[in-house]
GROMACS .gro file of C-alpha atoms in nm:
model
  220
    1UNK     CA    1  -5.704   4.146   3.319
    2UNK     CA    2  -5.418   4.373   3.431
    3UNK     CA    3  -5.477   4.750   3.407
    4UNK     CA    4  -5.191   4.994   3.356
    5UNK     CA    5  -5.231   5.373   3.397
    6UNK     CA    6  -4.971   5.612   3.249
    7UNK     CA    7  -4.963   5.958   3.406
    8UNK     CA    8  -4.806   6.290   3.316
    9UNK     CA    9  -4.910   6.653   3.390
   10UNK     CA   10  -5.206   6.735   3.163
   11UNK     CA   11  -5.248   6.409   2.967
   12UNK     CA   12  -5.188   6.564   2.624
   13UNK     CA   13  -4.821   6.471   2.543
   14UNK     CA   14  -4.614   6.220   2.744
   15UNK     CA   15  -4.879   6.001   2.902
   16UNK     CA   16  -5.083   5.939   2.581
   17UNK     CA   17  -4.756   5.884   2.393
   18UNK     CA   18  -4.669   5.622   2.656
   19UNK     CA   19  -5.019   5.472   2.633
   20UNK     CA   20  -5.000   5.444   2.254
   21UNK     CA   21  -4.636   5.312   2.239
   22UNK     CA   22  -4.696   5.063   2.518
   23UNK     CA   23  -5.013   4.929   2.353
   24UNK     CA   24  -4.807   4.868   2.041
   25UNK     CA   25  -4.536   4.685   2.235
   26UNK     CA   26  -4.783   4.468   2.425
   27UNK     CA   27  -4.949   4.373   2.098
   28UNK     CA   28  -4.614   4.284   1.949
   29UNK     CA   29  -4.545   4.068   2.250
   30UNK     CA   30  -4.889   3.902   2.220
   31UNK     CA   31  -4.988   4.000   2.574
   32UNK     CA   32  -5.233   4.280   2.486
   33UNK     CA   33  -5.525   4.044   2.552
   34UNK     CA   34  -5.422   4.030   2.919
   35UNK     CA   35  -5.330   4.390   2.975
   36UNK     CA   36  -5.520   4.716   2.913
   37UNK     CA   37  -5.348   5.058   2.907
   38UNK     CA   38  -5.496   5.400   2.974
   39UNK     CA   39  -5.351   5.740   3.049
   40UNK     CA   40  -5.438   6.043   3.263
   41UNK     CA   41  -5.285   6.359   3.419
   42UNK     CA   42  -5.217   6.483   3.769
   43UNK     CA   43  -5.378   6.808   3.670
   44UNK     CA   44  -5.714   6.890   3.507
   45UNK     CA   45  -5.580   7.202   3.324
   46UNK     CA   46  -5.610   7.032   2.980
   47UNK     CA   47  -5.942   6.867   3.049
   48UNK     CA   48  -6.123   6.774   2.732
   49UNK     CA   49  -5.836   6.850   2.501
   50UNK     CA   50  -5.706   6.604   2.240
   51UNK     CA   51  -5.354   6.479   2.190
   52UNK     CA   52  -5.100   6.754   2.128
   53UNK     CA   53  -5.059   6.788   1.743
   54UNK     CA   54  -4.684   6.764   1.761
   55UNK     CA   55  -4.708   6.443   1.967
   56UNK     CA   56  -4.950   6.307   1.709
   57UNK     CA   57  -4.716   6.399   1.429
   58UNK     CA   58  -4.410   6.215   1.564
   59UNK     CA   59  -4.623   5.910   1.652
   60UNK     CA   60  -4.772   5.896   1.305
   61UNK     CA   61  -4.432   5.929   1.144
   62UNK     CA   62  -4.317   5.631   1.356
   63UNK     CA   63  -4.623   5.437   1.223
   64UNK     CA   64  -4.812   5.416   1.552
   65UNK     CA   65  -5.186   5.402   1.551
   66UNK     CA   66  -5.304   5.735   1.683
   67UNK     CA   67  -5.661   5.754   1.823
   68UNK     CA   68  -5.877   6.045   1.710
   69UNK     CA   69  -6.083   6.060   2.029
   70UNK     CA   70  -5.828   6.123   2.304
   71UNK     CA   71  -5.988   6.309   2.593
   72UNK     CA   72  -5.740   6.464   2.836
   73UNK     CA   73  -5.841   6.435   3.199
   74UNK     CA   74  -5.709   6.416   3.556
   75UNK     CA   75  -5.675   6.068   3.695
   76UNK     CA   76  -5.992   5.969   3.873
   77UNK     CA   77  -6.044   5.778   4.193
   78UNK     CA   78  -6.176   5.484   3.993
   79UNK     CA   79  -5.878   5.479   3.761
   80UNK     CA   80  -5.627   5.483   4.049
   81UNK     CA   81  -5.799   5.213   4.251
   82UNK     CA   82  -5.867   5.007   3.945
   83UNK     CA   83  -5.513   5.002   3.811
   84UNK     CA   84  -5.260   4.733   3.891
   85UNK     CA   85  -4.959   4.934   3.774
   86UNK     CA   86  -4.934   5.313   3.774
   87UNK     CA   87  -4.652   5.468   3.577
   88UNK     CA   88  -4.541   5.829   3.646
   89UNK     CA   89  -4.353   6.008   3.387
   90UNK     CA   90  -4.150   6.220   3.634
   91UNK     CA   91  -4.052   6.226   4.001
   92UNK     CA   92  -4.288   6.520   4.046
   93UNK     CA   93  -4.580   6.326   3.897
   94UNK     CA   94  -4.500   6.042   4.133
   95UNK     CA   95  -4.514   6.275   4.429
   96UNK     CA   96  -4.843   6.423   4.311
   97UNK     CA   97  -4.982   6.079   4.254
   98UNK     CA   98  -4.874   5.950   4.591
   99UNK     CA   99  -5.083   6.230   4.758
  100UNK     CA  100  -5.383   6.149   4.536
  101UNK     CA  101  -5.348   5.773   4.595
  102UNK     CA  102  -5.312   5.815   4.972
  103UNK     CA  103  -5.628   6.029   4.975
  104UNK     CA  104  -5.827   5.738   4.832
  105UNK     CA  105  -5.659   5.467   5.033
  106UNK     CA  106  -5.466   5.325   4.740
  107UNK     CA  107  -5.157   5.108   4.758
  108UNK     CA  108  -4.834   5.300   4.676
  109UNK     CA  109  -4.659   4.973   4.597
  110UNK     CA  110  -4.801   4.979   4.246
  111UNK     CA  111  -4.662   5.328   4.171
  112UNK     CA  112  -4.347   5.332   3.959
  113UNK     CA  113  -4.151   5.570   3.747
  114UNK     CA  114  -4.149   5.504   3.371
  115UNK     CA  115  -3.774   5.524   3.368
  116UNK     CA  116  -3.741   5.224   3.605
  117UNK     CA  117  -3.804   5.018   3.295
  118UNK     CA  118  -3.544   5.167   3.057
  119UNK     CA  119  -3.237   5.083   3.268
  120UNK     CA  120  -3.207   5.428   3.427
  121UNK     CA  121  -3.317   5.280   3.763
  122UNK     CA  122  -3.377   4.931   3.897
  123UNK     CA  123  -3.742   4.828   3.911
  124UNK     CA  124  -3.835   4.867   4.278
  125UNK     CA  125  -4.038   4.555   4.395
  126UNK     CA  126  -4.248   4.763   4.635
  127UNK     CA  127  -4.291   5.074   4.419
  128UNK     CA  128  -4.092   5.390   4.379
  129UNK     CA  129  -4.170   5.493   4.740
  130UNK     CA  130  -4.092   5.148   4.878
  131UNK     CA  131  -3.749   5.000   4.989
  132UNK     CA  132  -3.509   5.017   4.693
  133UNK     CA  133  -3.719   5.279   4.517
  134UNK     CA  134  -3.579   5.619   4.411
  135UNK     CA  135  -3.818   5.800   4.636
  136UNK     CA  136  -3.798   5.575   4.943
  137UNK     CA  137  -3.765   5.789   5.255
  138UNK     CA  138  -3.684   5.513   5.498
  139UNK     CA  139  -3.361   5.440   5.680
  140UNK     CA  140  -3.216   5.099   5.597
  141UNK     CA  141  -2.846   5.147   5.671
  142UNK     CA  142  -2.656   5.137   5.997
  143UNK     CA  143  -2.550   5.498   5.938
  144UNK     CA  144  -2.907   5.623   5.941
  145UNK     CA  145  -2.897   5.710   5.575
  146UNK     CA  146  -3.130   5.576   5.303
  147UNK     CA  147  -2.996   5.279   5.105
  148UNK     CA  148  -2.893   5.398   4.754
  149UNK     CA  149  -3.109   5.294   4.465
  150UNK     CA  150  -2.811   5.160   4.277
  151UNK     CA  151  -2.615   5.246   3.966
  152UNK     CA  152  -2.430   5.569   3.915
  153UNK     CA  153  -2.725   5.778   4.040
  154UNK     CA  154  -2.665   5.732   4.413
  155UNK     CA  155  -2.624   6.095   4.499
  156UNK     CA  156  -2.929   6.200   4.296
  157UNK     CA  157  -3.142   5.914   4.436
  158UNK     CA  158  -3.038   6.005   4.794
  159UNK     CA  159  -3.145   6.368   4.733
  160UNK     CA  160  -3.471   6.270   4.572
  161UNK     CA  161  -3.555   6.046   4.874
  162UNK     CA  162  -3.500   6.321   5.128
  163UNK     CA  163  -3.828   6.339   5.326
  164UNK     CA  164  -3.820   6.716   5.381
  165UNK     CA  165  -3.755   6.783   5.013
  166UNK     CA  166  -4.041   6.552   4.906
  167UNK     CA  167  -4.303   6.692   5.138
  168UNK     CA  168  -4.219   7.058   5.069
  169UNK     CA  169  -4.258   7.032   4.692
  170UNK     CA  170  -4.522   7.272   4.547
  171UNK     CA  171  -4.784   7.153   4.307
  172UNK     CA  172  -4.617   7.376   4.045
  173UNK     CA  173  -4.283   7.197   4.092
  174UNK     CA  174  -4.440   6.853   4.097
  175UNK     CA  175  -4.641   6.920   3.783
  176UNK     CA  176  -4.394   7.114   3.566
  177UNK     CA  177  -4.038   7.029   3.671
  178UNK     CA  178  -3.918   6.745   3.451
  179UNK     CA  179  -3.549   6.786   3.388
  180UNK     CA  180  -3.421   6.529   3.632
  181UNK     CA  181  -3.223   6.214   3.548
  182UNK     CA  182  -3.517   5.999   3.639
  183UNK     CA  183  -3.774   6.197   3.429
  184UNK     CA  184  -3.920   6.151   3.086
  185UNK     CA  185  -3.843   6.497   2.936
  186UNK     CA  186  -4.133   6.736   2.879
  187UNK     CA  187  -4.141   6.841   2.506
  188UNK     CA  188  -4.432   7.081   2.541
  189UNK     CA  189  -4.224   7.399   2.563
  190UNK     CA  190  -3.971   7.290   2.292
  191UNK     CA  191  -3.954   7.220   1.922
  192UNK     CA  192  -4.052   6.917   1.725
  193UNK     CA  193  -3.700   6.776   1.795
  194UNK     CA  194  -3.797   6.762   2.163
  195UNK     CA  195  -4.092   6.548   2.076
  196UNK     CA  196  -3.867   6.306   1.884
  197UNK     CA  197  -3.635   6.294   2.188
  198UNK     CA  198  -3.932   6.227   2.426
  199UNK     CA  199  -4.061   5.954   2.192
  200UNK     CA  200  -3.723   5.780   2.204
  201UNK     CA  201  -3.729   5.780   2.583
  202UNK     CA  202  -4.088   5.661   2.586
  203UNK     CA  203  -4.010   5.377   2.345
  204UNK     CA  204  -3.715   5.259   2.558
  205UNK     CA  205  -3.938   5.245   2.862
  206UNK     CA  206  -4.212   5.069   2.676
  207UNK     CA  207  -3.972   4.803   2.563
  208UNK     CA  208  -3.867   4.744   2.920
  209UNK     CA  209  -4.227   4.734   3.048
  210UNK     CA  210  -4.322   4.478   2.791
  211UNK     CA  211  -4.020   4.264   2.886
  212UNK     CA  212  -4.110   4.298   3.252
  213UNK     CA  213  -4.472   4.194   3.195
  214UNK     CA  214  -4.358   3.898   2.981
  215UNK     CA  215  -4.123   3.779   3.248
  216UNK     CA  216  -4.397   3.819   3.507
  217UNK     CA  217  -4.635   3.619   3.286
  218UNK     CA  218  -4.386   3.338   3.259
  219UNK     CA  219  -4.351   3.317   3.635
  220UNK     CA  220  -4.722   3.267   3.690
   0.00000   0.00000   0.00000
């Protein structure tokens, strides 16, 4: 059984939306019996809270099954180590997760950005911090510069992969900055319209994840 963990800041908006939508897509693709999906946060600030009411509203309007017992929490050691695929909603979340995963001896190759699966970025075979990933900080080219991640985002990807920039990020920036091209937008500070926009981005990523897992299943 493959375990997927979806992660945002406090686990009340984006990551549970991702969990709910992805479960729906996996059921539609008839692979939900081989994959389980859970969600968590990189912060414990919302610990014990339920799903944000605005997130619940847009999900219900779109006819998703919304659980009544959502319990927001920070990703645990067991969840990180027990997951086969960890999906970060933003670049900052990925950075925060990388630190948490390294602290427990986890494999960063299973850490990806949600938006790798909606066409914004290519899916990096060795994870978002591996070669070809948007946050890869290695030097692959003869000029000593990181290899671009591809597409029209070369400049942005190169900046995101800068080692000094990555290591100097504060927890505040990693947790709350989510306006980059590779991020699922944070609707929490906005209006209901922002939740509809976030849901659309989440749905596009969930479609791509389901397709990716289906293709993976066929190759086995």
